[in-house]
Amino acid sequence: VQLQASGGGQVQTGDSLKISCSASGLTFGSYVIGWFRQAPGKEREFVAGIGWPGERKEYSDTVKGRFTVSGDGANYTVYLEMSRLTPEDTAVYYCAADLHEVAYYNGMAFWGKGTQVTVSS
């Protein structure tokens, strides 16, 4: 399983940004894909996740209502659309895969390299 996050960049407070996670070596119908982030000096935290079948979605309270996770099974890509960004959202964002949703909170099996998102005030 290989994962690669991309699309990060520098934006301003209140802006929106959409980042992508390209996956290979897995079947979307069998895995859940999670988005995580790690800010400087802080622990990595769960942000959002999506699982199939049924596109089951889960969000952390910190981003609920501002971030939207979606998936494109035909292209093995998962997206994280972020809106109303604040400097507190500045972090390296990672995508990860596992067979079970509980792994969002106790460790995902496969991780990709992250993409930096910087929000300036």
XYZ file of C-alpha atoms in Angstrom:
121
model
C 0.000 0.000 0.000
C 1.328 3.410 -0.973
C -0.165 6.777 -0.121
C 0.884 10.271 -1.118
C -0.632 13.510 0.116
C -0.340 16.596 -2.065
C -1.798 20.025 -2.647
C -0.663 21.822 0.469
C 0.423 25.422 0.415
C 0.299 28.771 2.130
C -3.033 30.533 2.475
C -4.534 33.289 4.589
C -7.054 33.154 7.404
C -10.525 32.473 6.082
C -9.287 30.895 2.858
C -10.113 27.425 1.556
C -7.769 24.711 0.352
C -8.284 21.222 -1.040
C -5.609 18.580 -0.564
C -5.442 15.135 -2.134
C -4.310 11.666 -1.168
C -3.421 9.258 -3.949
C -3.569 5.604 -2.983
C -2.270 2.464 -4.645
C -2.039 -1.172 -3.686
C -5.396 -1.285 -1.948
C -9.059 -1.730 -2.730
C -11.199 1.222 -1.695
C -14.022 -1.074 -0.748
C -11.879 -2.742 1.920
C -10.000 0.130 3.549
C -10.663 3.305 5.423
C -8.592 6.378 4.620
C -7.869 8.867 7.335
C -6.468 12.379 7.343
C -4.218 13.386 10.207
C -2.169 16.459 10.979
C 0.785 17.368 13.114
C 1.609 20.915 14.096
C 5.064 21.924 15.361
C 5.499 20.836 18.968
C 2.195 18.976 19.054
C 1.144 15.367 18.759
C -0.346 14.054 15.566
C -4.152 14.181 15.614
C -6.992 12.647 13.662
C -8.785 15.111 11.385
C -11.215 13.198 9.178
C -11.783 9.791 7.659
C -13.819 7.998 5.032
C -14.666 4.326 4.620
C -16.465 2.165 2.133
C -19.039 0.882 1.418
C -21.363 3.777 1.948
C -18.718 6.495 2.194
C -18.883 6.484 5.996
C -17.355 9.769 7.128
C -15.992 10.849 10.472
C -14.598 14.174 11.644
C -12.849 15.523 14.683
C -14.785 18.144 16.617
C -12.101 20.686 15.737
C -12.838 20.578 12.016
C -16.464 19.441 11.862
C -18.462 21.858 9.745
C -15.344 23.350 8.124
C -13.645 20.357 6.508
C -15.147 17.838 4.095
C -13.623 14.468 3.204
C -14.544 12.778 -0.058
C -13.306 9.970 -2.238
C -12.983 9.133 -5.908
C -12.880 5.363 -6.134
C -12.232 5.345 -9.866
C -8.991 7.253 -9.384
C -8.084 5.924 -5.924
C -7.955 9.452 -4.554
C -9.291 10.895 -1.319
C -9.721 14.627 -0.851
C -9.856 16.908 2.151
C -11.548 20.192 1.408
C -10.766 22.729 4.114
C -12.622 25.999 4.546
C -12.524 28.916 6.991
C -8.916 28.113 7.721
C -7.185 29.646 10.717
C -3.544 29.710 11.824
C -4.423 26.870 14.221
C -4.915 24.646 11.167
C -1.252 25.059 10.225
C 0.339 21.610 10.192
C 1.731 18.830 8.076
C -1.235 16.835 6.823
C -0.906 13.099 6.310
C -3.178 10.460 4.864
C -3.205 6.910 6.128
C -5.024 3.653 5.447
C -6.262 0.753 7.529
C -8.865 -1.969 7.414
C -10.821 -0.667 10.412
C -12.239 2.704 11.445
C -11.165 2.171 15.029
C -7.623 2.625 13.752
C -8.301 6.364 13.400
C -7.715 6.445 17.166
C -5.322 3.614 17.877
C -2.940 3.581 14.931
C -3.262 3.244 11.171
C -1.358 0.521 9.319
C -0.135 2.477 6.304
C 1.065 6.058 6.086
C 2.043 8.392 3.319
C 4.322 11.394 3.302
C 2.643 14.586 4.366
C 1.904 17.895 2.756
C 2.465 21.222 4.526
C -0.472 23.562 5.054
C 0.375 27.005 6.400
C -2.306 29.534 7.302
C -1.163 33.071 7.936
C -3.101 35.676 9.852
